PDB file of C-alpha atoms in Angstrom:
ATOM      1  CA  UNK W   1       4.904  -8.387 177.247  1.00  0.00           C
ATOM      2  CA  UNK W   2       6.572  -5.005 177.232  1.00  0.00           C
ATOM      3  CA  UNK W   3      10.009  -5.105 175.669  1.00  0.00           C
ATOM      4  CA  UNK W   4      12.785  -3.648 177.790  1.00  0.00           C
ATOM      5  CA  UNK W   5      15.726  -2.630 175.635  1.00  0.00           C
ATOM      6  CA  UNK W   6      19.233  -3.180 176.821  1.00  0.00           C
ATOM      7  CA  UNK W   7      20.455  -0.445 179.125  1.00  0.00           C
ATOM      8  CA  UNK W   8      23.686  -0.278 177.181  1.00  0.00           C
ATOM      9  CA  UNK W   9      23.834   1.040 173.618  1.00  0.00           C
ATOM     10  CA  UNK W  10      25.242  -1.328 171.051  1.00  0.00           C
ATOM     11  CA  UNK W  11      27.375   1.511 169.684  1.00  0.00           C
ATOM     12  CA  UNK W  12      30.390   2.387 171.787  1.00  0.00           C
ATOM     13  CA  UNK W  13      31.236   6.067 172.309  1.00  0.00           C
ATOM     14  CA  UNK W  14      34.322   5.727 170.125  1.00  0.00           C
ATOM     15  CA  UNK W  15      32.377   4.327 167.196  1.00  0.00           C
ATOM     16  CA  UNK W  16      29.152   6.268 167.666  1.00  0.00           C
ATOM     17  CA  UNK W  17      29.862   9.210 165.364  1.00  0.00           C
ATOM     18  CA  UNK W  18      31.218   6.984 162.582  1.00  0.00           C
ATOM     19  CA  UNK W  19      28.434   4.403 162.736  1.00  0.00           C
ATOM     20  CA  UNK W  20      25.269   6.223 163.762  1.00  0.00           C
ATOM     21  CA  UNK W  21      24.199   7.250 160.248  1.00  0.00           C
ATOM     22  CA  UNK W  22      24.716   3.756 158.872  1.00  0.00           C
ATOM     23  CA  UNK W  23      22.747   2.276 161.787  1.00  0.00           C
ATOM     24  CA  UNK W  24      19.848   4.711 161.801  1.00  0.00           C
ATOM     25  CA  UNK W  25      19.264   5.672 158.175  1.00  0.00           C
ATOM     26  CA  UNK W  26      17.850   2.323 156.939  1.00  0.00           C
ATOM     27  CA  UNK W  27      15.461   2.129 159.907  1.00  0.00           C
ATOM     28  CA  UNK W  28      13.960   5.624 159.892  1.00  0.00           C
ATOM     29  CA  UNK W  29      11.207   4.718 157.421  1.00  0.00           C
ATOM     30  CA  UNK W  30      10.326   1.627 159.477  1.00  0.00           C
ATOM     31  CA  UNK W  31      10.255   3.634 162.690  1.00  0.00           C
ATOM     32  CA  UNK W  32       8.113   6.420 161.217  1.00  0.00           C
ATOM     33  CA  UNK W  33       5.538   3.946 159.898  1.00  0.00           C
ATOM     34  CA  UNK W  34       5.243   2.073 163.215  1.00  0.00           C
ATOM     35  CA  UNK W  35       4.989   5.360 165.129  1.00  0.00           C
ATOM     36  CA  UNK W  36       2.296   6.678 162.767  1.00  0.00           C
ATOM     37  CA  UNK W  37       0.137   3.537 162.875  1.00  0.00           C
ATOM     38  CA  UNK W  38       0.916   2.613 166.486  1.00  0.00           C
ATOM     39  CA  UNK W  39       0.533  -0.927 165.219  1.00  0.00           C
ATOM     40  CA  UNK W  40       3.291  -3.199 163.938  1.00  0.00           C
ATOM     41  CA  UNK W  41       1.106  -5.358 161.675  1.00  0.00           C
ATOM     42  CA  UNK W  42      -0.509  -2.400 159.897  1.00  0.00           C
ATOM     43  CA  UNK W  43       2.863  -0.714 159.478  1.00  0.00           C
ATOM     44  CA  UNK W  44       4.363  -3.935 158.062  1.00  0.00           C
ATOM     45  CA  UNK W  45       1.473  -4.216 155.585  1.00  0.00           C
ATOM     46  CA  UNK W  46       2.024  -0.630 154.399  1.00  0.00           C
ATOM     47  CA  UNK W  47       5.760  -1.174 154.008  1.00  0.00           C
ATOM     48  CA  UNK W  48       5.403  -4.577 152.355  1.00  0.00           C
ATOM     49  CA  UNK W  49       7.709  -6.359 154.833  1.00  0.00           C
ATOM     50  CA  UNK W  50       7.016  -9.281 157.205  1.00  0.00           C
ATOM     51  CA  UNK W  51       5.752  -8.254 160.623  1.00  0.00           C
ATOM     52  CA  UNK W  52       8.570 -10.209 162.267  1.00  0.00           C
ATOM     53  CA  UNK W  53      11.172  -8.320 160.246  1.00  0.00           C
ATOM     54  CA  UNK W  54       9.712  -4.982 161.308  1.00  0.00           C
ATOM     55  CA  UNK W  55       9.521  -6.018 164.979  1.00  0.00           C
ATOM     56  CA  UNK W  56      13.159  -7.127 164.976  1.00  0.00           C
ATOM     57  CA  UNK W  57      14.224  -3.885 163.301  1.00  0.00           C
ATOM     58  CA  UNK W  58      12.549  -1.806 166.017  1.00  0.00           C
ATOM     59  CA  UNK W  59      14.086  -3.889 168.793  1.00  0.00           C
ATOM     60  CA  UNK W  60      17.513  -3.493 167.229  1.00  0.00           C
ATOM     61  CA  UNK W  61      16.998   0.253 166.823  1.00  0.00           C
ATOM     62  CA  UNK W  62      16.207   0.634 170.506  1.00  0.00           C
ATOM     63  CA  UNK W  63      19.207  -1.504 171.426  1.00  0.00           C
ATOM     64  CA  UNK W  64      21.515   0.601 169.285  1.00  0.00           C
ATOM     65  CA  UNK W  65      20.169   3.841 170.728  1.00  0.00           C
ATOM     66  CA  UNK W  66      20.037   2.510 174.268  1.00  0.00           C
ATOM     67  CA  UNK W  67      16.559   3.966 174.899  1.00  0.00           C
ATOM     68  CA  UNK W  68      12.991   2.687 174.745  1.00  0.00           C
ATOM     69  CA  UNK W  69      11.093   4.273 171.862  1.00  0.00           C
ATOM     70  CA  UNK W  70       7.872   2.268 172.273  1.00  0.00           C
ATOM     71  CA  UNK W  71       5.713   0.886 175.053  1.00  0.00           C
ATOM     72  CA  UNK W  72       4.370  -2.406 173.638  1.00  0.00           C
ATOM     73  CA  UNK W  73       1.084  -4.216 174.154  1.00  0.00           C
ATOM     74  CA  UNK W  74       1.092  -7.091 171.676  1.00  0.00           C
ATOM     75  CA  UNK W  75       1.278  -5.648 168.174  1.00  0.00           C
ATOM     76  CA  UNK W  76      -0.048  -2.306 169.420  1.00  0.00           C
ATOM     77  CA  UNK W  77       2.602   0.202 170.429  1.00  0.00           C
ATOM     78  CA  UNK W  78       2.687   3.668 171.936  1.00  0.00           C
ATOM     79  CA  UNK W  79       5.517   6.137 171.713  1.00  0.00           C
ATOM     80  CA  UNK W  80       7.495   6.884 174.850  1.00  0.00           C
ATOM     81  CA  UNK W  81       8.599  10.492 175.495  1.00  0.00           C
ATOM     82  CA  UNK W  82      11.956   9.582 173.931  1.00  0.00           C
ATOM     83  CA  UNK W  83      10.100   8.057 170.992  1.00  0.00           C
ATOM     84  CA  UNK W  84       8.110  11.239 170.422  1.00  0.00           C
ATOM     85  CA  UNK W  85      11.313  13.303 170.428  1.00  0.00           C
ATOM     86  CA  UNK W  86      12.964  10.891 168.017  1.00  0.00           C
ATOM     87  CA  UNK W  87       9.913  10.861 165.727  1.00  0.00           C
ATOM     88  CA  UNK W  88      10.025  14.620 165.186  1.00  0.00           C
ATOM     89  CA  UNK W  89      13.648  14.464 164.067  1.00  0.00           C
ATOM     90  CA  UNK W  90      13.048  11.350 161.969  1.00  0.00           C
ATOM     91  CA  UNK W  91      10.154  13.027 160.123  1.00  0.00           C
ATOM     92  CA  UNK W  92      12.293  16.082 159.368  1.00  0.00           C
ATOM     93  CA  UNK W  93      15.152  13.897 158.155  1.00  0.00           C
ATOM     94  CA  UNK W  94      12.883  11.878 155.876  1.00  0.00           C
ATOM     95  CA  UNK W  95      11.300  15.068 154.543  1.00  0.00           C
ATOM     96  CA  UNK W  96      14.769  16.404 153.680  1.00  0.00           C
ATOM     97  CA  UNK W  97      15.643  13.154 151.895  1.00  0.00           C
ATOM     98  CA  UNK W  98      12.423  13.355 149.917  1.00  0.00           C
ATOM     99  CA  UNK W  99      13.104  17.000 149.108  1.00  0.00           C
ATOM    100  CA  UNK W 100      16.623  16.141 147.929  1.00  0.00           C
ATOM    101  CA  UNK W 101      15.296  13.295 145.779  1.00  0.00           C
ATOM    102  CA  UNK W 102      12.734  15.609 144.197  1.00  0.00           C
ATOM    103  CA  UNK W 103      15.454  18.186 143.517  1.00  0.00           C
ATOM    104  CA  UNK W 104      17.839  15.798 141.792  1.00  0.00           C
ATOM    105  CA  UNK W 105      15.005  14.305 139.739  1.00  0.00           C
ATOM    106  CA  UNK W 106      13.978  17.799 138.688  1.00  0.00           C
ATOM    107  CA  UNK W 107      17.555  18.714 137.765  1.00  0.00           C
ATOM    108  CA  UNK W 108      17.840  15.571 135.627  1.00  0.00           C
ATOM    109  CA  UNK W 109      14.550  16.085 133.806  1.00  0.00           C
ATOM    110  CA  UNK W 110      15.174  16.236 130.056  1.00  0.00           C
ATOM    111  CA  UNK W 111      12.808  19.166 129.513  1.00  0.00           C
ATOM    112  CA  UNK W 112      13.200  21.226 132.681  1.00  0.00           C
ATOM    113  CA  UNK W 113      16.493  20.060 134.198  1.00  0.00           C
ATOM    114  CA  UNK W 114      19.527  22.099 135.181  1.00  0.00           C
ATOM    115  CA  UNK W 115      22.996  22.572 133.688  1.00  0.00           C
ATOM    116  CA  UNK W 116      25.815  23.951 135.861  1.00  0.00           C
ATOM    117  CA  UNK W 117      27.951  25.766 133.287  1.00  0.00           C
ATOM    118  CA  UNK W 118      31.213  27.624 133.849  1.00  0.00           C
ATOM    119  CA  UNK W 119      32.946  30.041 131.490  1.00  0.00           C
ATOM    120  CA  UNK W 120      35.619  32.718 131.332  1.00  0.00           C
ATOM    121  CA  UNK W 121      34.789  36.298 132.275  1.00  0.00           C
ATOM    122  CA  UNK W 122      35.669  37.446 128.763  1.00  0.00           C
ATOM    123  CA  UNK W 123      32.939  35.226 127.318  1.00  0.00           C
ATOM    124  CA  UNK W 124      30.182  36.458 129.594  1.00  0.00           C
ATOM    125  CA  UNK W 125      28.958  39.588 127.852  1.00  0.00           C
ATOM    126  CA  UNK W 126      28.320  38.198 124.380  1.00  0.00           C
ATOM    127  CA  UNK W 127      29.404  34.632 123.627  1.00  0.00           C
ATOM    128  CA  UNK W 128      27.642  32.714 126.404  1.00  0.00           C
ATOM    129  CA  UNK W 129      24.337  34.622 126.232  1.00  0.00           C
ATOM    130  CA  UNK W 130      24.214  33.960 122.472  1.00  0.00           C
ATOM    131  CA  UNK W 131      24.957  30.257 122.986  1.00  0.00           C
ATOM    132  CA  UNK W 132      22.282  29.821 125.635  1.00  0.00           C
ATOM    133  CA  UNK W 133      19.746  31.703 123.563  1.00  0.00           C
ATOM    134  CA  UNK W 134      20.404  29.425 120.583  1.00  0.00           C
ATOM    135  CA  UNK W 135      20.221  26.278 122.736  1.00  0.00           C
ATOM    136  CA  UNK W 136      16.983  27.323 124.397  1.00  0.00           C
ATOM    137  CA  UNK W 137      15.292  27.678 121.023  1.00  0.00           C
ATOM    138  CA  UNK W 138      14.927  23.875 121.158  1.00  0.00           C
ATOM    139  CA  UNK W 139      15.092  23.468 124.951  1.00  0.00           C
ATOM    140  CA  UNK W 140      13.125  26.432 126.277  1.00  0.00           C
ATOM    141  CA  UNK W 141      12.674  25.224 129.847  1.00  0.00           C
ATOM    142  CA  UNK W 142      16.168  23.946 130.656  1.00  0.00           C
ATOM    143  CA  UNK W 143      17.612  25.912 133.575  1.00  0.00           C
ATOM    144  CA  UNK W 144      21.221  27.111 133.912  1.00  0.00           C
ATOM    145  CA  UNK W 145      23.442  27.727 136.898  1.00  0.00           C
ATOM    146  CA  UNK W 146      26.079  30.046 135.432  1.00  0.00           C
ATOM    147  CA  UNK W 147      29.546  30.469 136.951  1.00  0.00           C
ATOM    148  CA  UNK W 148      32.110  32.976 135.684  1.00  0.00           C
ATOM    149  CA  UNK W 149      35.705  32.484 136.777  1.00  0.00           C
ATOM    150  CA  UNK W 150      39.243  32.035 135.534  1.00  0.00           C
ATOM    151  CA  UNK W 151      40.296  28.702 134.072  1.00  0.00           C
ATOM    152  CA  UNK W 152      42.042  26.982 136.977  1.00  0.00           C
ATOM    153  CA  UNK W 153      39.307  27.901 139.435  1.00  0.00           C
ATOM    154  CA  UNK W 154      36.667  26.476 137.091  1.00  0.00           C
ATOM    155  CA  UNK W 155      38.577  23.227 136.662  1.00  0.00           C
ATOM    156  CA  UNK W 156      38.822  22.866 140.438  1.00  0.00           C
ATOM    157  CA  UNK W 157      35.090  23.390 140.702  1.00  0.00           C
ATOM    158  CA  UNK W 158      34.516  20.899 137.892  1.00  0.00           C
ATOM    159  CA  UNK W 159      36.574  18.263 139.722  1.00  0.00           C
ATOM    160  CA  UNK W 160      34.649  18.962 142.937  1.00  0.00           C
ATOM    161  CA  UNK W 161      31.329  18.315 141.189  1.00  0.00           C
ATOM    162  CA  UNK W 162      30.159  21.931 141.235  1.00  0.00           C
ATOM    163  CA  UNK W 163      30.054  22.206 137.442  1.00  0.00           C
ATOM    164  CA  UNK W 164      28.841  19.925 134.664  1.00  0.00           C
ATOM    165  CA  UNK W 165      30.685  21.657 131.817  1.00  0.00           C
ATOM    166  CA  UNK W 166      33.020  24.612 131.363  1.00  0.00           C
ATOM    167  CA  UNK W 167      34.369  26.726 128.525  1.00  0.00           C
ATOM    168  CA  UNK W 168      37.967  27.588 129.251  1.00  0.00           C
ATOM    169  CA  UNK W 169      41.338  28.533 127.799  1.00  0.00           C
ATOM    170  CA  UNK W 170      43.906  27.111 127.328  1.00  0.00           C
ATOM    171  CA  UNK W 171      42.282  23.775 126.542  1.00  0.00           C
ATOM    172  CA  UNK W 172      43.167  21.624 129.571  1.00  0.00           C
ATOM    173  CA  UNK W 173      45.144  18.408 129.320  1.00  0.00           C
ATOM    174  CA  UNK W 174      44.860  16.879 132.763  1.00  0.00           C
ATOM    175  CA  UNK W 175      44.079  13.475 134.319  1.00  0.00           C
ATOM    176  CA  UNK W 176      40.423  12.904 135.034  1.00  0.00           C
ATOM    177  CA  UNK W 177      39.206  15.495 132.540  1.00  0.00           C
ATOM    178  CA  UNK W 178      37.981  15.299 128.962  1.00  0.00           C
ATOM    179  CA  UNK W 179      38.459  18.417 126.831  1.00  0.00           C
ATOM    180  CA  UNK W 180      37.614  19.280 123.247  1.00  0.00           C
ATOM    181  CA  UNK W 181      38.935  22.254 121.301  1.00  0.00           C
ATOM    182  CA  UNK W 182      35.995  24.249 119.949  1.00  0.00           C
ATOM    183  CA  UNK W 183      37.416  27.460 118.529  1.00  0.00           C
ATOM    184  CA  UNK W 184      40.222  29.972 118.664  1.00  0.00           C
ATOM    185  CA  UNK W 185      40.182  33.682 119.328  1.00  0.00           C
ATOM    186  CA  UNK W 186      42.688  36.178 117.987  1.00  0.00           C
ATOM    187  CA  UNK W 187      44.356  38.378 120.567  1.00  0.00           C
ATOM    188  CA  UNK W 188      45.146  42.018 119.929  1.00  0.00           C
ATOM    189  CA  UNK W 189      47.754  44.382 121.263  1.00  0.00           C
ATOM    190  CA  UNK W 190      45.708  47.113 122.920  1.00  0.00           C
ATOM    191  CA  UNK W 191      47.453  50.503 123.164  1.00  0.00           C
ATOM    192  CA  UNK W 192      46.346  54.003 124.240  1.00  0.00           C
ATOM    193  CA  UNK W 193      44.946  56.121 121.405  1.00  0.00           C
ATOM    194  CA  UNK W 194      47.914  58.512 121.633  1.00  0.00           C
ATOM    195  CA  UNK W 195      50.508  55.700 121.648  1.00  0.00           C
ATOM    196  CA  UNK W 196      53.380  55.667 119.157  1.00  0.00           C
ATOM    197  CA  UNK W 197      51.914  52.511 117.561  1.00  0.00           C
ATOM    198  CA  UNK W 198      48.318  53.736 117.501  1.00  0.00           C
ATOM    199  CA  UNK W 199      48.379  54.699 113.828  1.00  0.00           C
ATOM    200  CA  UNK W 200      49.354  51.180 112.844  1.00  0.00           C
ATOM    201  CA  UNK W 201      46.904  48.411 111.937  1.00  0.00           C
ATOM    202  CA  UNK W 202      49.319  45.555 112.520  1.00  0.00           C
ATOM    203  CA  UNK W 203      52.310  45.067 114.716  1.00  0.00           C
ATOM    204  CA  UNK W 204      54.893  42.471 115.586  1.00  0.00           C
ATOM    205  CA  UNK W 205      54.794  41.743 119.284  1.00  0.00           C
ATOM    206  CA  UNK W 206      58.559  42.291 119.524  1.00  0.00           C
ATOM    207  CA  UNK W 207      57.885  45.979 118.777  1.00  0.00           C
ATOM    208  CA  UNK W 208      56.279  46.224 122.231  1.00  0.00           C
ATOM    209  CA  UNK W 209      59.279  44.723 124.053  1.00  0.00           C
ATOM    210  CA  UNK W 210      60.103  48.034 125.795  1.00  0.00           C
ATOM    211  CA  UNK W 211      56.514  48.756 126.798  1.00  0.00           C
ATOM    212  CA  UNK W 212      54.913  48.427 130.216  1.00  0.00           C
ATOM    213  CA  UNK W 213      52.199  45.755 130.224  1.00  0.00           C
ATOM    214  CA  UNK W 214      48.985  45.451 132.172  1.00  0.00           C
ATOM    215  CA  UNK W 215      47.912  41.818 132.508  1.00  0.00           C
ATOM    216  CA  UNK W 216      45.676  39.434 134.333  1.00  0.00           C
ATOM    217  CA  UNK W 217      46.997  37.914 137.537  1.00  0.00           C
ATOM    218  CA  UNK W 218      49.131  34.745 137.543  1.00  0.00           C
ATOM    219  CA  UNK W 219      46.893  31.659 137.401  1.00  0.00           C
ATOM    220  CA  UNK W 220      44.684  33.087 134.666  1.00  0.00           C
ATOM    221  CA  UNK W 221      44.963  31.317 131.320  1.00  0.00           C
ATOM    222  CA  UNK W 222      45.303  34.591 129.408  1.00  0.00           C
ATOM    223  CA  UNK W 223      48.231  35.593 131.636  1.00  0.00           C
ATOM    224  CA  UNK W 224      50.022  32.373 130.787  1.00  0.00           C
ATOM    225  CA  UNK W 225      49.334  32.923 127.078  1.00  0.00           C
ATOM    226  CA  UNK W 226      50.636  36.506 127.312  1.00  0.00           C
ATOM    227  CA  UNK W 227      53.852  35.374 129.005  1.00  0.00           C
ATOM    228  CA  UNK W 228      54.357  32.585 126.452  1.00  0.00           C
ATOM    229  CA  UNK W 229      53.777  34.852 123.438  1.00  0.00           C
ATOM    230  CA  UNK W 230      56.135  37.503 124.769  1.00  0.00           C
ATOM    231  CA  UNK W 231      58.779  34.827 125.373  1.00  0.00           C
ATOM    232  CA  UNK W 232      58.294  33.605 121.800  1.00  0.00           C
ATOM    233  CA  UNK W 233      58.783  37.207 120.640  1.00  0.00           C
ATOM    234  CA  UNK W 234      62.083  37.353 122.539  1.00  0.00           C
ATOM    235  CA  UNK W 235      61.294  39.290 125.715  1.00  0.00           C
ATOM    236  CA  UNK W 236      59.718  39.075 129.158  1.00  0.00           C
ATOM    237  CA  UNK W 237      56.961  41.650 129.689  1.00  0.00           C
ATOM    238  CA  UNK W 238      57.465  44.365 132.277  1.00  0.00           C
ATOM    239  CA  UNK W 239      54.221  44.167 134.224  1.00  0.00           C
ATOM    240  CA  UNK W 240      53.019  47.299 136.010  1.00  0.00           C
ATOM    241  CA  UNK W 241      49.451  46.293 136.872  1.00  0.00           C
ATOM    242  CA  UNK W 242      47.697  42.957 137.352  1.00  0.00           C
ATOM    243  CA  UNK W 243      43.933  42.558 137.370  1.00  0.00           C
ATOM    244  CA  UNK W 244      41.112  40.025 137.293  1.00  0.00           C
ATOM    245  CA  UNK W 245      39.015  41.245 134.375  1.00  0.00           C
ATOM    246  CA  UNK W 246      39.827  42.160 130.773  1.00  0.00           C
ATOM    247  CA  UNK W 247      37.716  45.308 130.581  1.00  0.00           C
ATOM    248  CA  UNK W 248      39.451  46.696 133.668  1.00  0.00           C
ATOM    249  CA  UNK W 249      42.738  46.200 131.839  1.00  0.00           C
ATOM    250  CA  UNK W 250      41.347  48.095 128.836  1.00  0.00           C
ATOM    251  CA  UNK W 251      40.504  50.956 131.165  1.00  0.00           C
ATOM    252  CA  UNK W 252      44.082  50.992 132.454  1.00  0.00           C
ATOM    253  CA  UNK W 253      45.367  51.038 128.875  1.00  0.00           C
ATOM    254  CA  UNK W 254      43.018  53.930 128.025  1.00  0.00           C
ATOM    255  CA  UNK W 255      44.475  55.804 131.009  1.00  0.00           C
ATOM    256  CA  UNK W 256      47.941  55.446 129.514  1.00  0.00           C
ATOM    257  CA  UNK W 257      49.238  53.018 132.124  1.00  0.00           C
ATOM    258  CA  UNK W 258      50.499  50.367 129.722  1.00  0.00           C
ATOM    259  CA  UNK W 259      49.609  48.043 126.842  1.00  0.00           C
ATOM    260  CA  UNK W 260      47.864  44.673 126.950  1.00  0.00           C
ATOM    261  CA  UNK W 261      47.248  41.494 124.951  1.00  0.00           C
ATOM    262  CA  UNK W 262      43.492  40.944 125.029  1.00  0.00           C
ATOM    263  CA  UNK W 263      40.673  39.232 123.133  1.00  0.00           C
ATOM    264  CA  UNK W 264      38.314  41.491 121.157  1.00  0.00           C
ATOM    265  CA  UNK W 265      35.791  43.439 123.249  1.00  0.00           C
ATOM    266  CA  UNK W 266      32.045  42.975 122.940  1.00  0.00           C
ATOM    267  CA  UNK W 267      31.738  46.764 122.544  1.00  0.00           C
ATOM    268  CA  UNK W 268      34.476  49.086 121.307  1.00  0.00           C
ATOM    269  CA  UNK W 269      36.195  50.916 124.158  1.00  0.00           C
ATOM    270  CA  UNK W 270      37.027  54.612 123.637  1.00  0.00           C
ATOM    271  CA  UNK W 271      40.557  55.717 124.330  1.00  0.00           C
ATOM    272  CA  UNK W 272      42.292  52.616 122.995  1.00  0.00           C
ATOM    273  CA  UNK W 273      43.405  51.214 119.645  1.00  0.00           C
ATOM    274  CA  UNK W 274      43.426  47.465 119.009  1.00  0.00           C
ATOM    275  CA  UNK W 275      46.214  46.200 116.761  1.00  0.00           C
ATOM    276  CA  UNK W 276      46.445  42.868 114.970  1.00  0.00           C
ATOM    277  CA  UNK W 277      49.557  40.933 115.991  1.00  0.00           C
ATOM    278  CA  UNK W 278      51.344  39.442 112.986  1.00  0.00           C
ATOM    279  CA  UNK W 279      54.117  37.580 114.795  1.00  0.00           C
ATOM    280  CA  UNK W 280      54.033  35.373 116.710  1.00  0.00           C
ATOM    281  CA  UNK W 281      50.561  34.064 115.925  1.00  0.00           C
ATOM    282  CA  UNK W 282      48.576  35.504 118.820  1.00  0.00           C
ATOM    283  CA  UNK W 283      45.508  33.351 119.512  1.00  0.00           C
ATOM    284  CA  UNK W 284      43.966  31.572 122.426  1.00  0.00           C
ATOM    285  CA  UNK W 285      42.178  28.257 122.020  1.00  0.00           C
ATOM    286  CA  UNK W 286      38.757  27.854 123.615  1.00  0.00           C
ATOM    287  CA  UNK W 287      37.787  24.383 124.772  1.00  0.00           C
ATOM    288  CA  UNK W 288      34.959  22.536 126.492  1.00  0.00           C
ATOM    289  CA  UNK W 289      35.877  20.402 129.518  1.00  0.00           C
ATOM    290  CA  UNK W 290      34.022  17.860 131.646  1.00  0.00           C
ATOM    291  CA  UNK W 291      34.819  15.071 134.102  1.00  0.00           C
ATOM    292  CA  UNK W 292      35.949  11.808 132.540  1.00  0.00           C
ATOM    293  CA  UNK W 293      33.509   8.981 133.237  1.00  0.00           C
ATOM    294  CA  UNK W 294      30.969  11.281 134.853  1.00  0.00           C
ATOM    295  CA  UNK W 295      27.426  10.346 133.740  1.00  0.00           C
ATOM    296  CA  UNK W 296      25.486  13.196 132.174  1.00  0.00           C
ATOM    297  CA  UNK W 297      21.886  13.992 132.968  1.00  0.00           C
ATOM    298  CA  UNK W 298      19.721  14.441 129.845  1.00  0.00           C
ATOM    299  CA  UNK W 299      19.881  18.275 129.893  1.00  0.00           C
ATOM    300  CA  UNK W 300      23.677  18.245 130.355  1.00  0.00           C
ATOM    301  CA  UNK W 301      24.071  15.724 127.527  1.00  0.00           C
ATOM    302  CA  UNK W 302      21.890  17.859 125.242  1.00  0.00           C
ATOM    303  CA  UNK W 303      23.854  21.038 125.984  1.00  0.00           C
ATOM    304  CA  UNK W 304      27.170  19.226 125.542  1.00  0.00           C
ATOM    305  CA  UNK W 305      26.067  17.967 122.111  1.00  0.00           C
ATOM    306  CA  UNK W 306      24.980  21.486 121.200  1.00  0.00           C
ATOM    307  CA  UNK W 307      28.333  23.019 122.169  1.00  0.00           C
ATOM    308  CA  UNK W 308      30.336  20.337 120.363  1.00  0.00           C
ATOM    309  CA  UNK W 309      28.225  20.957 117.247  1.00  0.00           C
ATOM    310  CA  UNK W 310      29.444  24.579 117.289  1.00  0.00           C
ATOM    311  CA  UNK W 311      33.090  23.595 116.777  1.00  0.00           C
ATOM    312  CA  UNK W 312      34.723  26.291 114.674  1.00  0.00           C
ATOM    313  CA  UNK W 313      31.653  28.490 115.008  1.00  0.00           C
ATOM    314  CA  UNK W 314      31.513  29.065 118.744  1.00  0.00           C
ATOM    315  CA  UNK W 315      32.492  32.712 118.917  1.00  0.00           C
ATOM    316  CA  UNK W 316      30.623  35.660 117.422  1.00  0.00           C
ATOM    317  CA  UNK W 317      32.104  37.185 114.271  1.00  0.00           C
TER     318      UNK W 317
END
């Protein structure tokens, strides 16, 4: 007997969009196997399910869709035109699921998996390359997705699941995150080479109270540190230029457009002099952050252990 599905779909128009994935997804593998074999019993044997269970699942699928997918003759079936259309989409969907499963398994592989790692722009030219090189001495095939950004943007990406780990400053103290202090980096007052303070080796930050500053934009951790240190020194900095990258600020200082509080450069920049700040203590703490309760894949866990083992020895001399 040829089954005639109900002419009315089980899913109402109002619920269709919300429910269709939950209804269809568990049955796509069943449908693909029946369509490929054109035989319910053989498909049930391949899938390891009772023939009656598979038959009921196909009947229910047709009822939910409101269309006939098969023309039936006993346990032998033949796809209808609607069934052939649906099969093409089902095969593509299943192939994408398989592809996604292969990808996440590959990313979690202990030897060849992937680590999504975020870090500050100022750590990109020297610190992070040296860290990855040292880690890959023992894990040569681990892959990295590297993201450079300012601290708050990285933490947002971490919370959204786009990063596994990030090196940031200041060390965050926020719900849902775990952070560990790894190192600290001394900041210097950077002045033009012809500046009145350029012949000095050390300076109190209060001596720059009347200077024009060039700084990173609000929202950057180093900007917050600069504002806090200046406040501790008894003044609010007069900001003439705001930027997104420390070396751009050094260029502005070299052009005589102001002074800046910056971490040491990877390579000495001509046209500027970098002064040690004696008071207040001008440092920024560097920390490692990750999501609280988030399970690590083996490569992420290995890289996290490596970074934590570098506490106090994270930054180049």
